[in-house]
Amino acid sequence: MSVLHAIRCGGYSGVDRIAAATGLDPAAVESELIDLGVAGLVTRIEGGVWGLTDAGRAADAENTAAELDAAGARPAVAAAYERFLVLNPELLDLCTAWQLRPVDGVVRVNDHDDLAYDTRVLDRFADLDARAAGVCAALAAALPRFGRYPIRLSGALKRVAAGDLEYLADDTGSYHAIWAELHEDQLATLGIPR
Amino acid sequence: MSWIRTIDAATVEGPEVLGAKAHGLALMHRLGLPVPPAVVVVVEACREYLRGGKFPDGLRDELADAVAGLGARRVSVRSGAAVSMPGMMDTILALEPTEEAVEAAVAAVFDSWNAPRARTYRDLNALPHDLGTAVIVQAMVFGDRDDRSGTGIAFSRDPNTGAPEPYGDVLFGHQGEDVVSGRTRTLPLQALAERKPGVWDGLVAALHRIEDHYRDACYTEFTFESGELWLLQTRPGRFTGAAAVRLAVDLAEEGAITRHEALLRVSPGHVKLARTPRIAGDHEVIGRGIGACPGVASGRIATTVEEAIRMAPDGPVILMRPETSPHDMSGLAVAAGIVTERGGPASHAAVVARAMGKPAVVGVTGLDAAQGELVTIDGTSGVVVRGLAPAVADAAADHLERLLAWADDASGDRTPRGEAERLAAAREALRR
């Protein structure tokens, strides 16, 4: 995935986040950002995060459309997106279940002191992730850059299993955040406005 | 085996047979309250259907007879399980009660027991998949019939504070689903007192009667058709945090429950939540939505991420977006609070707000405020008010103090400890 497109899908991002999305090392990302900045496609704002300019957004839309047409991948991506939309509400429900839980009919913040409950939620995430991997495989078969998403998604779940609970829904590298980028990427690729 | 019961004052079976909703309707009959005619297909019929993949023998005929007996021109068909599974199952409204249509609707509600979201919900909350749901077929009443009609929801006390006065929403000239869906702006329940005093009096009397029975705050759904009040659902109020504390203490002081019961009704978790900041006093409410992350935030409205980032150094910002996506993350990060027009408690904005611990209100339609305007949001109640409204974290302080004094009396322990610990010790002593 290009640096430009990573910012398009991830919104304002720091170097490390762009590196995670693209698979490039941070030095290469930084060098690319400077070139893109000179070309007027990205801009650096407070806190060292980078965002697209209007020209950058237009350039990315053009690149993405050209790539999609060159690969003849529109039908395949559109079909995969339909499958993704079936999974999306389930993902949001599961994130909510991770953060909130009903106790005696009343919804409360999940304070993660009930291991059995958390385990049930994580089991469902693993199940969802296996199905999401199928959608990602279809996307990656059409456009190889989608191949990074399943690796990043599964990686986030592994970190949660290892005890880094914030990698489910709290961190910018969380399962929820990567999922939202994947959602945005499909919209951007198909040219569907929000 | 009979699969169907008429819901009336003589319907005395428990929620495990009738489901919680039909059980509540039967209760209202016994209390002499106006409930539209209804029948319930018992939970066991659903279990048979789920096991065998078809209606159990005899259900079809019973259903046809029972629905004919309602004599209604339109019926609603609703799920009603013994356990609460909010919003997970199907409801069919304003159905013309032909045999075929009612059968299909009952089957659709049975099937919705196994909808993916419902299955996930039960998996997560360790509820058995073979419980099944009852199905209520009820004569429709119409809140949109004429200008003396409407619909709403009402609590016997304020679920935000526990204050002992009726609280809820009313919508004139509309049907009930318009209140629940949030598609239409509702009015505070007090508008009913002004515009339909007769209906209001009937409703308040009903709330008192149900509350006296439960010895607990109650929630009801109601419709009034051409000036006539009908009650469609009731259940205990299920208050949380400060409202739970105040309710239990008030009920004990009113003599409805004992002090020991009050202690057993408030869990230590509620005491922890009781300190959640809330908007204090009366302010101009300019929008209502769903509280997605508790807490109070004041700030100037930014309608784009770029504006939020630009404005943030000069003072707190409330980011207001139609909905949120990864593009909004930087804006969410600098904002003091979040308001979205679309989406519910499981929306992207709600998930991120909770992750960041920022007050959030989602699903606010028709907010009457502009870019740069100062507003205050309450992520518990879901209200947006104009201007800088003060927040208090101890609205229930007096009540909490009394409850904790009773707790120390019950446990006999007066050593300095946290509030939740004091309550937990009392509850343990009382259960011994």
XYZ file of C-alpha atoms in Angstrom, chain A residues 7-13 17 45-46 49 52 57 89-90 92-97 99-102 104-109 111 117 120-122 124 169-172 176-177 180-182 184 194, chain B residues 84 88 116-117 119-126 238-240 267 269-270 272-273 292 294 305-306 309-310 313 323-331 342 345-348 350-356:
96
model
C -3.296 8.290 5.042
C -6.430 8.283 2.898
C -7.731 5.217 4.739
C -6.351 5.927 8.201
C -6.991 9.651 8.419
C -4.391 11.915 10.064
C -1.553 9.577 11.023
C 1.003 4.168 12.071
C -0.083 19.415 11.380
C 0.461 19.834 15.102
C 0.686 13.854 12.269
C -4.005 14.715 2.939
C -7.135 13.298 -1.842
C -22.426 -4.832 12.424
C -21.174 -7.956 14.172
C -19.331 -3.242 16.158
C -21.556 -5.350 18.417
C -18.539 -7.302 19.619
C -16.520 -4.124 20.314
C -19.475 -2.835 22.301
C -19.725 -6.120 24.173
C -16.609 -2.286 26.470
C -20.091 -2.661 27.977
C -21.978 -5.629 29.357
C -25.496 -6.129 30.618
C -29.188 -7.873 35.612
C -30.666 -6.180 32.543
C -28.612 -3.017 32.991
C -25.711 -2.147 30.712
C -22.484 -1.336 32.559
C -18.885 -0.650 31.650
C -14.273 -3.662 33.963
C -17.068 -13.165 29.974
C -16.450 -15.547 25.432
C -16.103 -12.163 23.717
C -12.598 -13.004 22.473
C -16.377 -14.599 19.134
C -10.722 -1.342 20.648
C -8.635 1.354 22.372
C -5.317 1.777 20.562
C -4.790 3.310 17.111
C -11.376 -1.911 15.730
C -9.109 0.795 14.248
C -12.330 0.824 10.308
C -9.371 1.449 7.943
C -10.309 -1.646 5.958
C -12.646 3.063 4.567
C -19.654 8.192 3.184
C -34.269 -9.385 28.275
C -32.506 -8.397 19.073
C -27.082 -13.977 14.174
C -27.135 -10.940 16.482
C -27.210 -15.781 18.949
C -24.122 -13.643 19.541
C -25.874 -11.826 22.375
C -26.768 -15.103 24.079
C -23.292 -16.551 23.555
C -21.706 -13.517 25.170
C -24.074 -13.417 28.094
C -24.138 -17.158 28.725
C -33.683 -0.829 36.157
C -32.051 2.389 37.355
C -28.285 2.695 37.591
C -25.042 -3.032 44.008
C -21.152 -1.097 41.103
C -23.982 1.451 41.279
C -19.081 3.554 41.962
C -21.181 4.925 39.079
C -22.810 6.467 24.577
C -20.890 8.824 30.485
C -11.829 17.463 12.091
C -9.830 20.348 10.660
C -7.780 20.736 15.480
C -7.651 24.459 14.683
C -5.640 25.214 21.378
C -21.113 9.799 11.957
C -17.420 9.032 12.411
C -14.776 7.083 10.502
C -10.989 6.765 10.767
C -10.778 10.264 9.280
C -12.236 11.670 12.432
C -9.721 10.066 14.793
C -7.505 13.156 15.124
C -10.563 15.271 15.737
C -26.468 8.923 13.219
C -24.490 2.642 21.128
C -22.471 0.272 18.892
C -21.465 2.880 16.297
C -17.838 3.678 15.455
C -19.492 5.241 20.461
C -16.778 2.580 20.457
C -14.002 5.152 20.037
C -15.451 7.568 22.606
C -15.514 4.839 25.241
C -11.993 3.800 24.305
C -10.850 7.401 24.813
